[in-house]
Short mmCIF file of N, CA and C in Angstrom, two decimals:
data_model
loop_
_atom_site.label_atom_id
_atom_site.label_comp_id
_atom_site.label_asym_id
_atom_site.label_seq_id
_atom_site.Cartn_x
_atom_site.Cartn_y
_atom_site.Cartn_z
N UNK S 151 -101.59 -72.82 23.94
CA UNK S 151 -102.86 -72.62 23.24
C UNK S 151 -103.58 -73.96 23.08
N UNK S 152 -102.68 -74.73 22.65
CA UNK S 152 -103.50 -76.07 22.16
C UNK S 152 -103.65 -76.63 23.63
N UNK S 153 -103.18 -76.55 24.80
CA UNK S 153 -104.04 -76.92 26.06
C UNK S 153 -105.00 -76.18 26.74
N UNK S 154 -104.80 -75.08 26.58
CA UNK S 154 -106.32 -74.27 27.07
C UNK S 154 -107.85 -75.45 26.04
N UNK S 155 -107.29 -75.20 24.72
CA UNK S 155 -108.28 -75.62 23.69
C UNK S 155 -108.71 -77.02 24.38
N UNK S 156 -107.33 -77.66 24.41
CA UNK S 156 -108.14 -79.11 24.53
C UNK S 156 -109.03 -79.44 26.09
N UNK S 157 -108.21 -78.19 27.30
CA UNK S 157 -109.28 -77.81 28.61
C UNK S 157 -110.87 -77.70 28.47
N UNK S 158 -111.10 -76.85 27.02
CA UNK S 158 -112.54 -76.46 27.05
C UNK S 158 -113.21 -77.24 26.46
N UNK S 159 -112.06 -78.50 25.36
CA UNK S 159 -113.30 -79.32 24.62
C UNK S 159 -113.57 -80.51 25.27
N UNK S 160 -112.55 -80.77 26.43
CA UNK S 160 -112.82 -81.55 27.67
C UNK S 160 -114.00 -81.07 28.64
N UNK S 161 -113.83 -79.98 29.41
CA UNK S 161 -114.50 -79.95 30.18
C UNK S 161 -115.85 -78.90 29.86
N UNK S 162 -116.16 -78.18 28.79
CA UNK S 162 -117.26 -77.31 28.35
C UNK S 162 -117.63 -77.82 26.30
N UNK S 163 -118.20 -79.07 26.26
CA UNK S 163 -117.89 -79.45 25.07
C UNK S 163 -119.42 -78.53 24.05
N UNK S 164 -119.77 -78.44 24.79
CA UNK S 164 -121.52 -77.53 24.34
C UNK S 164 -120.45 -76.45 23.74
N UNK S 165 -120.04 -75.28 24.56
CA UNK S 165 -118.89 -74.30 24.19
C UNK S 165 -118.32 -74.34 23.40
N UNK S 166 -117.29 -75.41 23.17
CA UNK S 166 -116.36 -76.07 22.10
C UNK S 166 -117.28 -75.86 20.96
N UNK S 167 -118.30 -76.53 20.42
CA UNK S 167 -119.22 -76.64 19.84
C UNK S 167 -120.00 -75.57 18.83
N UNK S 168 -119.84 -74.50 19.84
CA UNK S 168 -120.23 -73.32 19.62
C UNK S 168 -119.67 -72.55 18.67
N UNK S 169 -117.94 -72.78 19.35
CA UNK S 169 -117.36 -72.04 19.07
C UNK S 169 -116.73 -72.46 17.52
N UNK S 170 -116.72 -73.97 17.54
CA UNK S 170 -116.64 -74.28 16.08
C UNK S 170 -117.74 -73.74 15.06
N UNK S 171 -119.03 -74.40 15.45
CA UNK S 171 -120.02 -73.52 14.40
C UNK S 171 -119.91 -71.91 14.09
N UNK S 172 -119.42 -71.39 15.25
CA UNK S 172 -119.26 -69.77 15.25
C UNK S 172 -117.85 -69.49 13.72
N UNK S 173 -117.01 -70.40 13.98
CA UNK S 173 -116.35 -70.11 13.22
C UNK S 173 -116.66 -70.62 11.60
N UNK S 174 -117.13 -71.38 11.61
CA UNK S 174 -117.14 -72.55 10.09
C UNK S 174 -118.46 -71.15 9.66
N UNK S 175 -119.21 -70.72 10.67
CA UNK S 175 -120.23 -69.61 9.95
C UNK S 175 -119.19 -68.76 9.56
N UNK S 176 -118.53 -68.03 10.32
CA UNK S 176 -117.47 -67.09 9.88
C UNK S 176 -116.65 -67.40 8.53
N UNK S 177 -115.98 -68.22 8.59
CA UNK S 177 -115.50 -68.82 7.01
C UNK S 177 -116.30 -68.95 5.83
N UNK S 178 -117.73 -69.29 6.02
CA UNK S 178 -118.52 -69.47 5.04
C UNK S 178 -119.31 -68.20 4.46
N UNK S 179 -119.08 -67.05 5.55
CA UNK S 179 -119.30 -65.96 5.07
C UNK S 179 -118.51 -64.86 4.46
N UNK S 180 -117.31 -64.92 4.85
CA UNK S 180 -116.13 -64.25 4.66
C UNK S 180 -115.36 -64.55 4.21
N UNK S 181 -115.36 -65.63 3.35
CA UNK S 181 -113.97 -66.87 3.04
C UNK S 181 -115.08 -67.21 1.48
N UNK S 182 -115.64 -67.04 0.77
CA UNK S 182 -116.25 -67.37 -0.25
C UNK S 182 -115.06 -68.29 -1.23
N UNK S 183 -113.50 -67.95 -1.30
CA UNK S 183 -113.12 -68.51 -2.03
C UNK S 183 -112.42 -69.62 -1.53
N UNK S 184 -112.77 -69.92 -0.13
CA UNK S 184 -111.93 -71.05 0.56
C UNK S 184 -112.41 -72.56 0.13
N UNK S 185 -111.96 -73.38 1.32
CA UNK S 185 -112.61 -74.92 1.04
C UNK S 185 -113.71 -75.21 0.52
N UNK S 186 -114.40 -74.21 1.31
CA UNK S 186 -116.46 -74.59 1.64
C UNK S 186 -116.90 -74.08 0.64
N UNK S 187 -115.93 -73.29 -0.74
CA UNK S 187 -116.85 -72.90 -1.79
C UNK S 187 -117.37 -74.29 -3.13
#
């Protein structure tokens, strides 16, 4: 897993990118009592 990951933040870093914001939105919507509160 962690080499596919580090494949795409090597070679598709826009993607990578994405896919972080995609998630930190996901947490911040669904996660109210986590870190980001």
């Amino acid at each position: 897993m962690a080499t596919a990951l580090d494949r795409v933040l090597r070679e598709e870093p826009g993607v990578a990118r994405q896919i972080l914001a995609a998630a930190a939105t996901f947490a911040d919507r669904f996660a109210p009592f986590g870190p980001g509160s």
